[in-house]
PDB file of C-alpha atoms in Angstrom:
ATOM      1  CA  GLN U   1     -60.486-137.181-201.331  1.00 90.00           C
ATOM      2  CA  MET U   2     -62.044-135.731-198.200  1.00 92.00           C
ATOM      3  CA  THR U   3     -58.833-136.382-196.273  1.00 92.00           C
ATOM      4  CA  PHE U   4     -56.740-134.758-199.006  1.00 95.00           C
ATOM      5  CA  ALA U   5     -58.987-131.690-198.861  1.00 96.00           C
ATOM      6  CA  ALA U   6     -58.637-131.484-195.071  1.00 96.00           C
ATOM      7  CA  ILE U   7     -54.846-131.811-194.987  1.00 96.00           C
ATOM      8  CA  THR U   8     -54.431-129.252-197.786  1.00 98.00           C
ATOM      9  CA  ALA U   9     -56.325-126.650-195.773  1.00 97.00           C
ATOM     10  CA  ALA U  10     -54.272-127.624-192.700  1.00 97.00           C
ATOM     11  CA  LEU U  11     -51.023-127.077-194.616  1.00 97.00           C
ATOM     12  CA  VAL U  12     -51.980-123.477-195.342  1.00 98.00           C
ATOM     13  CA  VAL U  13     -52.351-122.759-191.631  1.00 97.00           C
ATOM     14  CA  GLY U  14     -48.637-123.525-191.189  1.00 96.00           C
ATOM     15  CA  GLY U  15     -47.810-120.353-193.094  1.00 97.00           C
ATOM     16  CA  ILE U  16     -49.845-118.086-190.797  1.00 97.00           C
ATOM     17  CA  ALA U  17     -49.316-119.822-187.455  1.00 94.00           C
ATOM     18  CA  GLU U  18     -49.049-118.035-184.087  1.00 94.00           C
ATOM     19  CA  ARG U  19     -51.016-114.893-184.963  1.00 96.00           C
ATOM     20  CA  VAL U  20     -54.470-115.717-186.329  1.00 97.00           C
ATOM     21  CA  LYS U  21     -57.788-115.935-184.490  1.00 96.00           C
ATOM     22  CA  PHE U  22     -59.326-119.378-184.118  1.00 95.00           C
ATOM     23  CA  SER U  23     -62.613-118.064-185.535  1.00 95.00           C
ATOM     24  CA  ALA U  24     -60.742-116.866-188.626  1.00 96.00           C
ATOM     25  CA  ILE U  25     -59.202-120.328-189.078  1.00 96.00           C
ATOM     26  CA  VAL U  26     -62.660-121.926-188.877  1.00 96.00           C
ATOM     27  CA  VAL U  27     -64.027-119.573-191.551  1.00 96.00           C
ATOM     28  CA  PHE U  28     -60.936-120.197-193.681  1.00 97.00           C
ATOM     29  CA  ALA U  29     -61.327-123.975-193.420  1.00 96.00           C
ATOM     30  CA  ILE U  30     -64.871-123.683-194.771  1.00 96.00           C
ATOM     31  CA  LEU U  31     -64.365-121.117-197.547  1.00 97.00           C
ATOM     32  CA  TRP U  32     -60.916-121.934-198.923  1.00 98.00           C
ATOM     33  CA  PRO U  33     -61.613-125.535-200.011  1.00 98.00           C
ATOM     34  CA  LEU U  34     -64.767-124.338-201.759  1.00 98.00           C
ATOM     35  CA  LEU U  35     -62.959-121.638-203.728  1.00 98.00           C
ATOM     36  CA  SER U  36     -59.530-123.214-204.247  1.00 98.00           C
ATOM     37  CA  TYR U  37     -59.114-126.899-203.377  1.00 98.00           C
ATOM     38  CA  TYR U  38     -62.214-128.424-204.956  1.00 98.00           C
ATOM     39  CA  PRO U  39     -61.968-126.540-208.281  1.00 98.00           C
ATOM     40  CA  ILE U  40     -58.284-127.435-208.756  1.00 98.00           C
ATOM     41  CA  ALA U  41     -58.893-131.056-207.717  1.00 98.00           C
ATOM     42  CA  HIS U  42     -61.664-131.275-210.310  1.00 98.00           C
ATOM     43  CA  MET U  43     -59.519-129.670-213.006  1.00 98.00           C
ATOM     44  CA  VAL U  44     -56.649-132.105-212.435  1.00 98.00           C
ATOM     45  CA  TRP U  45     -58.211-135.424-211.403  1.00 97.00           C
ATOM     46  CA  TRP U  46     -61.663-135.709-212.987  1.00 97.00           C
ATOM     47  CA  ALA U  47     -62.465-136.523-216.626  1.00 96.00           C
ATOM     48  CA  GLY U  48     -63.849-133.333-218.087  1.00 97.00           C
ATOM     49  CA  GLY U  49     -61.559-131.199-215.967  1.00 97.00           C
ATOM     50  CA  PHE U  50     -59.530-128.642-217.921  1.00 97.00           C
ATOM     51  CA  LEU U  51     -56.079-129.909-216.939  1.00 98.00           C
ATOM     52  CA  PHE U  52     -57.090-133.589-216.912  1.00 98.00           C
ATOM     53  CA  ASP U  53     -58.292-133.375-220.497  1.00 97.00           C
ATOM     54  CA  MET U  54     -55.121-131.501-221.445  1.00 97.00           C
ATOM     55  CA  GLY U  55     -53.095-134.497-220.245  1.00 98.00           C
ATOM     56  CA  ALA U  56     -51.496-132.963-217.139  1.00 98.00           C
ATOM     57  CA  LEU U  57     -49.990-135.591-214.835  1.00 98.00           C
ATOM     58  CA  ASP U  58     -50.352-135.392-211.063  1.00 98.00           C
ATOM     59  CA  PHE U  59     -50.233-138.801-209.420  1.00 98.00           C
ATOM     60  CA  ALA U  60     -51.000-137.778-205.842  1.00 97.00           C
ATOM     61  CA  GLY U  61     -51.315-134.005-205.553  1.00 97.00           C
ATOM     62  CA  GLY U  62     -48.291-131.912-206.567  1.00 97.00           C
ATOM     63  CA  THR U  63     -50.526-129.237-208.057  1.00 98.00           C
ATOM     64  CA  VAL U  64     -53.775-130.020-206.230  1.00 98.00           C
ATOM     65  CA  VAL U  65     -52.313-130.201-202.717  1.00 98.00           C
ATOM     66  CA  HIS U  66     -48.834-128.697-202.571  1.00 98.00           C
ATOM     67  CA  ILE U  67     -48.714-125.828-205.048  1.00 98.00           C
ATOM     68  CA  ASN U  68     -52.272-124.969-204.047  1.00 98.00           C
ATOM     69  CA  SER U  69     -51.537-124.843-200.297  1.00 98.00           C
ATOM     70  CA  GLY U  70     -48.083-123.294-200.646  1.00 98.00           C
ATOM     71  CA  VAL U  71     -49.334-120.366-202.700  1.00 98.00           C
ATOM     72  CA  ALA U  72     -52.246-119.890-200.295  1.00 98.00           C
ATOM     73  CA  ALA U  73     -49.826-119.799-197.355  1.00 98.00           C
ATOM     74  CA  LEU U  74     -47.747-117.112-199.076  1.00 98.00           C
ATOM     75  CA  VAL U  75     -50.834-115.025-199.847  1.00 98.00           C
ATOM     76  CA  GLY U  76     -52.029-115.404-196.250  1.00 98.00           C
ATOM     77  CA  ALA U  77     -48.646-114.415-194.832  1.00 97.00           C
ATOM     78  CA  LEU U  78     -48.566-111.315-197.031  1.00 97.00           C
ATOM     79  CA  ILE U  79     -52.136-110.215-196.241  1.00 97.00           C
ATOM     80  CA  ILE U  80     -52.086-110.950-192.506  1.00 96.00           C
ATOM     81  CA  GLY U  81     -48.542-109.751-191.924  1.00 96.00           C
ATOM     82  CA  PRO U  82     -45.626-111.064-189.854  1.00 96.00           C
ATOM     83  CA  ARG U  83     -45.601-112.223-186.253  1.00 96.00           C
ATOM     84  CA  LEU U  84     -44.602-109.756-183.543  1.00 95.00           C
ATOM     85  CA  GLY U  85     -40.833-109.699-183.249  1.00 94.00           C
ATOM     86  CA  TYR U  86     -40.270-111.356-186.632  1.00 94.00           C
ATOM     87  CA  LYS U  87     -36.651-110.780-187.735  1.00 90.00           C
ATOM     88  CA  ALA U  88     -35.958-108.959-184.449  1.00 91.00           C
ATOM     89  CA  GLU U  89     -35.777-112.064-182.273  1.00 90.00           C
ATOM     90  CA  PRO U  90     -35.006-115.738-182.936  1.00 88.00           C
ATOM     91  CA  MET U  91     -37.973-118.033-183.562  1.00 89.00           C
ATOM     92  CA  PRO U  92     -36.619-121.582-183.572  1.00 87.00           C
ATOM     93  CA  PRO U  93     -38.867-124.661-183.415  1.00 86.00           C
ATOM     94  CA  HIS U  94     -40.344-125.265-179.989  1.00 86.00           C
ATOM     95  CA  SER U  95     -38.812-128.761-179.899  1.00 91.00           C
ATOM     96  CA  LEU U  96     -36.581-130.517-182.425  1.00 93.00           C
ATOM     97  CA  VAL U  97     -37.703-133.810-180.918  1.00 94.00           C
ATOM     98  CA  MET U  98     -41.320-132.957-181.745  1.00 94.00           C
ATOM     99  CA  THR U  99     -40.192-131.821-185.195  1.00 94.00           C
ATOM    100  CA  TYR U 100     -38.682-135.242-185.841  1.00 94.00           C
ATOM    101  CA  ILE U 101     -41.711-137.065-184.497  1.00 96.00           C
ATOM    102  CA  GLY U 102     -43.784-135.031-186.948  1.00 95.00           C
ATOM    103  CA  ALA U 103     -41.414-135.635-189.872  1.00 96.00           C
ATOM    104  CA  GLY U 104     -41.427-139.361-189.154  1.00 96.00           C
ATOM    105  CA  LEU U 105     -45.210-139.504-188.962  1.00 97.00           C
ATOM    106  CA  LEU U 106     -45.406-137.611-192.244  1.00 96.00           C
ATOM    107  CA  TRP U 107     -43.036-139.991-194.000  1.00 97.00           C
ATOM    108  CA  VAL U 108     -44.961-143.058-192.825  1.00 96.00           C
ATOM    109  CA  GLY U 109     -48.322-141.486-193.603  1.00 96.00           C
ATOM    110  CA  TRP U 110     -47.102-140.410-197.030  1.00 97.00           C
ATOM    111  CA  PHE U 111     -46.983-144.058-198.116  1.00 96.00           C
ATOM    112  CA  GLY U 112     -50.769-143.983-197.878  1.00 95.00           C
ATOM    113  CA  PHE U 113     -50.818-140.586-199.550  1.00 93.00           C
ATOM    114  CA  ASN U 114     -48.753-141.695-202.564  1.00 97.00           C
ATOM    115  CA  ALA U 115     -49.134-145.464-202.850  1.00 97.00           C
ATOM    116  CA  GLY U 116     -52.798-145.169-201.884  1.00 96.00           C
ATOM    117  CA  SER U 117     -53.356-142.857-204.841  1.00 96.00           C
ATOM    118  CA  ASN U 118     -52.836-145.880-207.075  1.00 96.00           C
ATOM    119  CA  LEU U 119     -56.276-147.006-205.778  1.00 95.00           C
ATOM    120  CA  GLU U 120     -55.359-150.704-205.981  1.00 96.00           C
ATOM    121  CA  ALA U 121     -52.599-152.935-204.608  1.00 95.00           C
ATOM    122  CA  THR U 122     -50.633-153.521-207.803  1.00 97.00           C
ATOM    123  CA  GLY U 123     -47.127-152.920-209.074  1.00 96.00           C
ATOM    124  CA  GLY U 124     -48.033-149.259-209.508  1.00 97.00           C
ATOM    125  CA  ALA U 125     -48.610-148.942-205.767  1.00 98.00           C
ATOM    126  CA  ALA U 126     -45.305-150.691-205.051  1.00 98.00           C
ATOM    127  CA  LEU U 127     -43.500-148.314-207.414  1.00 98.00           C
ATOM    128  CA  ALA U 128     -45.070-145.310-205.686  1.00 98.00           C
ATOM    129  CA  LEU U 129     -44.006-146.660-202.291  1.00 98.00           C
ATOM    130  CA  ILE U 130     -40.409-147.324-203.372  1.00 98.00           C
ATOM    131  CA  ASN U 131     -40.144-143.888-204.976  1.00 98.00           C
ATOM    132  CA  THR U 132     -41.474-142.289-201.785  1.00 98.00           C
ATOM    133  CA  VAL U 133     -38.613-143.898-199.859  1.00 98.00           C
ATOM    134  CA  LEU U 134     -35.896-143.027-202.358  1.00 98.00           C
ATOM    135  CA  ALA U 135     -36.784-139.430-203.215  1.00 98.00           C
ATOM    136  CA  THR U 136     -37.307-138.530-199.571  1.00 98.00           C
ATOM    137  CA  ALA U 137     -34.023-140.069-198.425  1.00 98.00           C
ATOM    138  CA  MET U 138     -32.126-138.271-201.184  1.00 98.00           C
ATOM    139  CA  ALA U 139     -33.798-134.945-200.408  1.00 98.00           C
ATOM    140  CA  GLY U 140     -32.952-135.211-196.711  1.00 98.00           C
ATOM    141  CA  PHE U 141     -29.350-135.998-197.665  1.00 98.00           C
ATOM    142  CA  SER U 142     -29.031-133.175-200.217  1.00 98.00           C
ATOM    143  CA  TRP U 143     -30.510-130.539-197.879  1.00 98.00           C
ATOM    144  CA  VAL U 144     -27.993-131.422-195.187  1.00 98.00           C
ATOM    145  CA  LEU U 145     -25.144-131.494-197.723  1.00 98.00           C
ATOM    146  CA  VAL U 146     -25.965-128.081-199.191  1.00 97.00           C
ATOM    147  CA  GLU U 147     -26.457-126.626-195.713  1.00 96.00           C
ATOM    148  CA  TRP U 148     -23.100-128.071-194.625  1.00 97.00           C
ATOM    149  CA  ILE U 149     -21.329-126.580-197.654  1.00 97.00           C
ATOM    150  CA  THR U 150     -22.978-123.142-197.553  1.00 95.00           C
ATOM    151  CA  LYS U 151     -23.405-122.580-193.815  1.00 93.00           C
ATOM    152  CA  GLY U 152     -20.609-124.726-192.441  1.00 95.00           C
ATOM    153  CA  ARG U 153     -22.882-126.825-190.233  1.00 95.00           C
ATOM    154  CA  PRO U 154     -25.435-129.542-191.024  1.00 96.00           C
ATOM    155  CA  SER U 155     -28.580-129.464-188.917  1.00 95.00           C
ATOM    156  CA  MET U 156     -31.346-131.792-187.811  1.00 95.00           C
ATOM    157  CA  LEU U 157     -33.917-129.150-188.702  1.00 95.00           C
ATOM    158  CA  GLY U 158     -32.431-129.012-192.191  1.00 96.00           C
ATOM    159  CA  MET U 159     -32.737-132.769-192.613  1.00 97.00           C
ATOM    160  CA  ALA U 160     -36.371-132.671-191.455  1.00 97.00           C
ATOM    161  CA  SER U 161     -37.041-129.874-193.955  1.00 97.00           C
ATOM    162  CA  GLY U 162     -35.379-131.892-196.706  1.00 98.00           C
ATOM    163  CA  ILE U 163     -37.446-134.941-195.846  1.00 98.00           C
ATOM    164  CA  VAL U 164     -40.657-132.977-196.306  1.00 98.00           C
ATOM    165  CA  ALA U 165     -39.349-131.372-199.523  1.00 98.00           C
ATOM    166  CA  GLY U 166     -38.605-134.828-200.913  1.00 98.00           C
ATOM    167  CA  LEU U 167     -42.051-136.099-199.996  1.00 98.00           C
ATOM    168  CA  VAL U 168     -43.580-133.129-201.776  1.00 98.00           C
ATOM    169  CA  ALA U 169     -41.453-133.425-204.913  1.00 98.00           C
ATOM    170  CA  ILE U 170     -42.200-137.115-205.461  1.00 98.00           C
ATOM    171  CA  THR U 171     -45.931-136.724-204.865  1.00 98.00           C
ATOM    172  CA  PRO U 172     -46.943-135.812-208.446  1.00 98.00           C
ATOM    173  CA  ALA U 173     -44.474-138.332-209.880  1.00 98.00           C
ATOM    174  CA  ALA U 174     -44.748-141.253-207.468  1.00 98.00           C
ATOM    175  CA  GLY U 175     -46.357-143.916-209.660  1.00 98.00           C
ATOM    176  CA  LEU U 176     -45.144-142.462-212.950  1.00 98.00           C
ATOM    177  CA  VAL U 177     -41.342-142.300-212.742  1.00 98.00           C
ATOM    178  CA  GLY U 178     -38.725-144.949-212.165  1.00 98.00           C
ATOM    179  CA  PRO U 179     -36.558-145.232-209.031  1.00 98.00           C
ATOM    180  CA  MET U 180     -33.673-143.350-210.668  1.00 98.00           C
ATOM    181  CA  GLY U 181     -36.025-140.510-211.555  1.00 98.00           C
ATOM    182  CA  ALA U 182     -37.158-140.420-207.916  1.00 98.00           C
ATOM    183  CA  ILE U 183     -33.542-140.231-206.739  1.00 98.00           C
ATOM    184  CA  VAL U 184     -32.793-137.304-209.063  1.00 98.00           C
ATOM    185  CA  LEU U 185     -35.965-135.440-208.030  1.00 98.00           C
ATOM    186  CA  GLY U 186     -34.996-135.859-204.371  1.00 98.00           C
ATOM    187  CA  LEU U 187     -31.473-134.609-204.962  1.00 98.00           C
ATOM    188  CA  ILE U 188     -32.506-131.474-206.857  1.00 98.00           C
ATOM    189  CA  VAL U 189     -35.529-130.329-204.851  1.00 98.00           C
ATOM    190  CA  SER U 190     -33.759-129.561-201.571  1.00 98.00           C
ATOM    191  CA  PRO U 191     -31.198-127.031-202.870  1.00 98.00           C
ATOM    192  CA  ILE U 192     -34.001-125.176-204.685  1.00 98.00           C
ATOM    193  CA  SER U 193     -36.335-125.199-201.663  1.00 98.00           C
ATOM    194  CA  LEU U 194     -33.468-124.152-199.376  1.00 97.00           C
ATOM    195  CA  ILE U 195     -32.866-121.060-201.513  1.00 97.00           C
ATOM    196  CA  PHE U 196     -36.549-120.099-201.249  1.00 97.00           C
ATOM    197  CA  CYS U 197     -36.687-120.800-197.503  1.00 96.00           C
ATOM    198  CA  SER U 198     -33.641-118.611-196.839  1.00 94.00           C
ATOM    199  CA  ALA U 199     -32.502-116.084-199.465  1.00 95.00           C
ATOM    200  CA  VAL U 200     -35.836-115.484-201.229  1.00 96.00           C
ATOM    201  CA  LYS U 201     -37.844-115.385-198.008  1.00 96.00           C
ATOM    202  CA  LYS U 202     -35.354-112.959-196.469  1.00 94.00           C
ATOM    203  CA  ALA U 203     -35.317-110.728-199.551  1.00 95.00           C
ATOM    204  CA  LEU U 204     -39.110-110.489-199.790  1.00 94.00           C
ATOM    205  CA  GLY U 205     -39.626-110.212-196.023  1.00 94.00           C
ATOM    206  CA  TYR U 206     -42.750-112.368-195.669  1.00 96.00           C
ATOM    207  CA  ASP U 207     -43.316-114.415-192.512  1.00 97.00           C
ATOM    208  CA  ASP U 208     -44.225-117.937-193.626  1.00 97.00           C
ATOM    209  CA  SER U 209     -43.973-119.557-190.195  1.00 95.00           C
ATOM    210  CA  LEU U 210     -43.318-123.139-191.314  1.00 95.00           C
ATOM    211  CA  ASP U 211     -41.976-122.468-194.833  1.00 97.00           C
ATOM    212  CA  VAL U 212     -45.078-123.816-196.515  1.00 98.00           C
ATOM    213  CA  PHE U 213     -44.389-121.822-199.684  1.00 98.00           C
ATOM    214  CA  GLY U 214     -40.673-122.603-199.848  1.00 98.00           C
ATOM    215  CA  ILE U 215     -41.142-126.332-199.301  1.00 98.00           C
ATOM    216  CA  HIS U 216     -44.632-127.213-200.537  1.00 98.00           C
ATOM    217  CA  ALA U 217     -45.221-124.778-203.409  1.00 98.00           C
ATOM    218  CA  VAL U 218     -41.644-124.805-204.657  1.00 98.00           C
ATOM    219  CA  GLY U 219     -41.248-128.553-204.102  1.00 98.00           C
ATOM    220  CA  GLY U 220     -44.570-129.139-205.857  1.00 98.00           C
ATOM    221  CA  ILE U 221     -43.408-127.098-208.841  1.00 98.00           C
ATOM    222  CA  VAL U 222     -40.133-129.036-209.058  1.00 98.00           C
ATOM    223  CA  GLY U 223     -42.011-132.332-208.826  1.00 98.00           C
ATOM    224  CA  ALA U 224     -44.691-131.360-211.346  1.00 98.00           C
ATOM    225  CA  ILE U 225     -42.191-130.200-213.973  1.00 98.00           C
ATOM    226  CA  GLY U 226     -39.890-133.129-213.173  1.00 98.00           C
ATOM    227  CA  THR U 227     -42.747-135.551-213.754  1.00 98.00           C
ATOM    228  CA  GLY U 228     -42.911-134.385-217.354  1.00 98.00           C
ATOM    229  CA  VAL U 229     -39.237-135.270-217.754  1.00 98.00           C
ATOM    230  CA  PHE U 230     -38.869-138.518-215.816  1.00 98.00           C
ATOM    231  CA  VAL U 231     -42.133-140.140-216.925  1.00 98.00           C
ATOM    232  CA  SER U 232     -40.180-140.806-220.132  1.00 98.00           C
ATOM    233  CA  PRO U 233     -39.707-144.572-220.720  1.00 97.00           C
ATOM    234  CA  ASP U 234     -36.137-143.787-221.813  1.00 97.00           C
ATOM    235  CA  LEU U 235     -35.483-142.512-218.269  1.00 98.00           C
ATOM    236  CA  GLY U 236     -37.238-145.381-216.492  1.00 97.00           C
ATOM    237  CA  GLY U 237     -40.725-143.874-216.364  1.00 98.00           C
ATOM    238  CA  VAL U 238     -43.969-145.636-217.196  1.00 97.00           C
ATOM    239  CA  GLY U 239     -44.638-143.448-220.236  1.00 96.00           C
ATOM    240  CA  VAL U 240     -47.937-142.026-221.483  1.00 96.00           C
ATOM    241  CA  ASP U 241     -49.636-142.258-224.869  1.00 95.00           C
ATOM    242  CA  GLY U 242     -48.197-139.895-227.443  1.00 95.00           C
ATOM    243  CA  TYR U 243     -45.417-138.826-225.080  1.00 97.00           C
ATOM    244  CA  THR U 244     -42.824-136.280-226.074  1.00 97.00           C
ATOM    245  CA  MET U 245     -40.698-134.683-223.382  1.00 98.00           C
ATOM    246  CA  ALA U 246     -41.146-131.151-224.703  1.00 98.00           C
ATOM    247  CA  GLY U 247     -44.903-131.575-225.038  1.00 98.00           C
ATOM    248  CA  GLN U 248     -45.394-133.112-221.589  1.00 98.00           C
ATOM    249  CA  VAL U 249     -43.151-130.587-219.838  1.00 98.00           C
ATOM    250  CA  THR U 250     -45.120-127.791-221.521  1.00 98.00           C
ATOM    251  CA  THR U 251     -48.387-129.335-220.325  1.00 98.00           C
ATOM    252  CA  GLN U 252     -46.968-129.680-216.804  1.00 98.00           C
ATOM    253  CA  ALA U 253     -45.845-126.040-216.834  1.00 98.00           C
ATOM    254  CA  ILE U 254     -49.334-124.921-217.868  1.00 98.00           C
ATOM    255  CA  ALA U 255     -50.821-126.966-214.999  1.00 98.00           C
ATOM    256  CA  VAL U 256     -48.379-125.337-212.568  1.00 98.00           C
ATOM    257  CA  GLY U 257     -49.295-121.879-213.840  1.00 98.00           C
ATOM    258  CA  VAL U 258     -53.039-122.513-213.634  1.00 98.00           C
ATOM    259  CA  ALA U 259     -52.786-123.955-210.090  1.00 98.00           C
ATOM    260  CA  PHE U 260     -50.571-121.062-208.970  1.00 98.00           C
ATOM    261  CA  ALA U 261     -52.813-118.358-210.411  1.00 98.00           C
ATOM    262  CA  TRP U 262     -56.107-119.927-209.281  1.00 98.00           C
ATOM    263  CA  SER U 263     -54.851-120.469-205.736  1.00 98.00           C
ATOM    264  CA  ALA U 264     -53.426-116.939-205.521  1.00 98.00           C
ATOM    265  CA  VAL U 265     -56.701-115.283-206.529  1.00 98.00           C
ATOM    266  CA  ALA U 266     -58.995-117.603-204.539  1.00 98.00           C
ATOM    267  CA  SER U 267     -56.780-117.380-201.448  1.00 98.00           C
ATOM    268  CA  ALA U 268     -56.611-113.590-201.625  1.00 98.00           C
ATOM    269  CA  ILE U 269     -60.414-113.450-201.675  1.00 98.00           C
ATOM    270  CA  VAL U 270     -60.688-115.752-198.646  1.00 98.00           C
ATOM    271  CA  PHE U 271     -58.017-113.977-196.596  1.00 98.00           C
ATOM    272  CA  ILE U 272     -59.495-110.560-197.326  1.00 97.00           C
ATOM    273  CA  ILE U 273     -62.886-111.860-196.185  1.00 96.00           C
ATOM    274  CA  ILE U 274     -61.559-113.241-192.903  1.00 96.00           C
ATOM    275  CA  LYS U 275     -59.520-110.100-192.327  1.00 94.00           C
ATOM    276  CA  ILE U 276     -62.704-108.031-192.578  1.00 93.00           C
ATOM    277  CA  VAL U 277     -65.429-110.250-191.087  1.00 89.00           C
ATOM    278  CA  PRO U 278     -64.130-112.072-187.973  1.00 85.00           C
ATOM    279  CA  GLY U 279     -60.866-110.109-188.038  1.00 91.00           C
ATOM    280  CA  ALA U 280     -57.784-112.189-188.757  1.00 94.00           C
ATOM    281  CA  ARG U 281     -55.253-111.073-186.136  1.00 95.00           C
ATOM    282  CA  VAL U 282     -55.390-111.669-182.427  1.00 95.00           C
ATOM    283  CA  LYS U 283     -54.650-108.718-180.153  1.00 95.00           C
ATOM    284  CA  LYS U 284     -51.027-107.876-179.459  1.00 95.00           C
ATOM    285  CA  ASP U 285     -51.104-108.979-175.807  1.00 96.00           C
ATOM    286  CA  ILE U 286     -52.683-112.338-176.777  1.00 95.00           C
ATOM    287  CA  GLU U 287     -50.007-112.969-179.393  1.00 95.00           C
ATOM    288  CA  GLU U 288     -47.267-112.114-176.910  1.00 93.00           C
ATOM    289  CA  GLU U 289     -48.695-114.452-174.272  1.00 93.00           C
ATOM    290  CA  GLY U 290     -49.238-117.250-176.775  1.00 92.00           C
ATOM    291  CA  LEU U 291     -52.461-118.452-178.355  1.00 93.00           C
ATOM    292  CA  ASP U 292     -52.498-121.789-176.559  1.00 92.00           C
ATOM    293  CA  VAL U 293     -52.758-120.149-173.144  1.00 93.00           C
ATOM    294  CA  ALA U 294     -54.539-116.892-173.968  1.00 94.00           C
ATOM    295  CA  VAL U 295     -57.154-118.261-176.380  1.00 93.00           C
ATOM    296  CA  HIS U 296     -57.603-121.915-175.422  1.00 94.00           C
ATOM    297  CA  GLY U 297     -56.575-121.910-171.771  1.00 94.00           C
ATOM    298  CA  GLU U 298     -54.114-124.746-172.311  1.00 93.00           C
ATOM    299  CA  ALA U 299     -50.363-125.206-172.067  1.00 89.00           C
ATOM    300  CA  ALA U 300     -48.173-127.962-173.473  1.00 83.00           C
ATOM    301  CA  TYR U 301     -46.219-128.317-170.237  1.00 82.00           C
ATOM    302  CA  HIS U 302     -46.855-127.672-166.578  1.00 80.00           C
ATOM    303  CA  SER U 303     -44.100-127.173-164.052  1.00 67.00           C
TER     304      SER U 303
END
């Protein structure tokens, strides 16, 4: 649980990267879990929690981790504002090789994230592991396919984005749906996330540096709602007591709405605080030089 809390806060930082003071990040990492992560985790995963008692399903953190962090990243990007030169100059990844190292580490680590959430080495853990392979592979494939059809060229960055979207989408469903349900979730999440990472992001003009909202929040929503559908025993899921598809999907939608609203309000409070107290933005010349060199006195490479 402590690790989940830490990585959820870290995810948010991806949405505001390259322009925020280190002191502001430290304050954020202390305040945001207190106001957003812990309350939602309690609501969803602990007996007595509002959403737990309602019957909301979240196997490994679709609402608690991904919707929560994705909404926070969007709020942070809106409050802090875009990076210098955003939309005026290209901002590709520093290194596609590093991107793929990161995506690979995520995929491997996600087996602990999802299968580990079963809390014991049983068939449920094996199901979660298999689903984490299948959904992720399908999401990587579907992102590349949609990109190829719509843009005329498939990309490695697109596949890496799809891989992460698939990991996110299967998270709430991992030990609850069958392998076919995982495949369908993987296939449908990437086109939806791609729309949010391109058309919606462009239309609204926010600078979410690493597409945390488009991939994590949107993917978490797809996975959370999809869990209500594919948990059905008729579709290969494990089933839950008193299950009806309409009833469970409604419960899942309520959980999504509560997580979205709670995170939005809590995150706005935290970002307003850090904007006022330590000051959120670095100075213009520091941002132009790069935070690694100007703030920390370090560089990734030396000639």
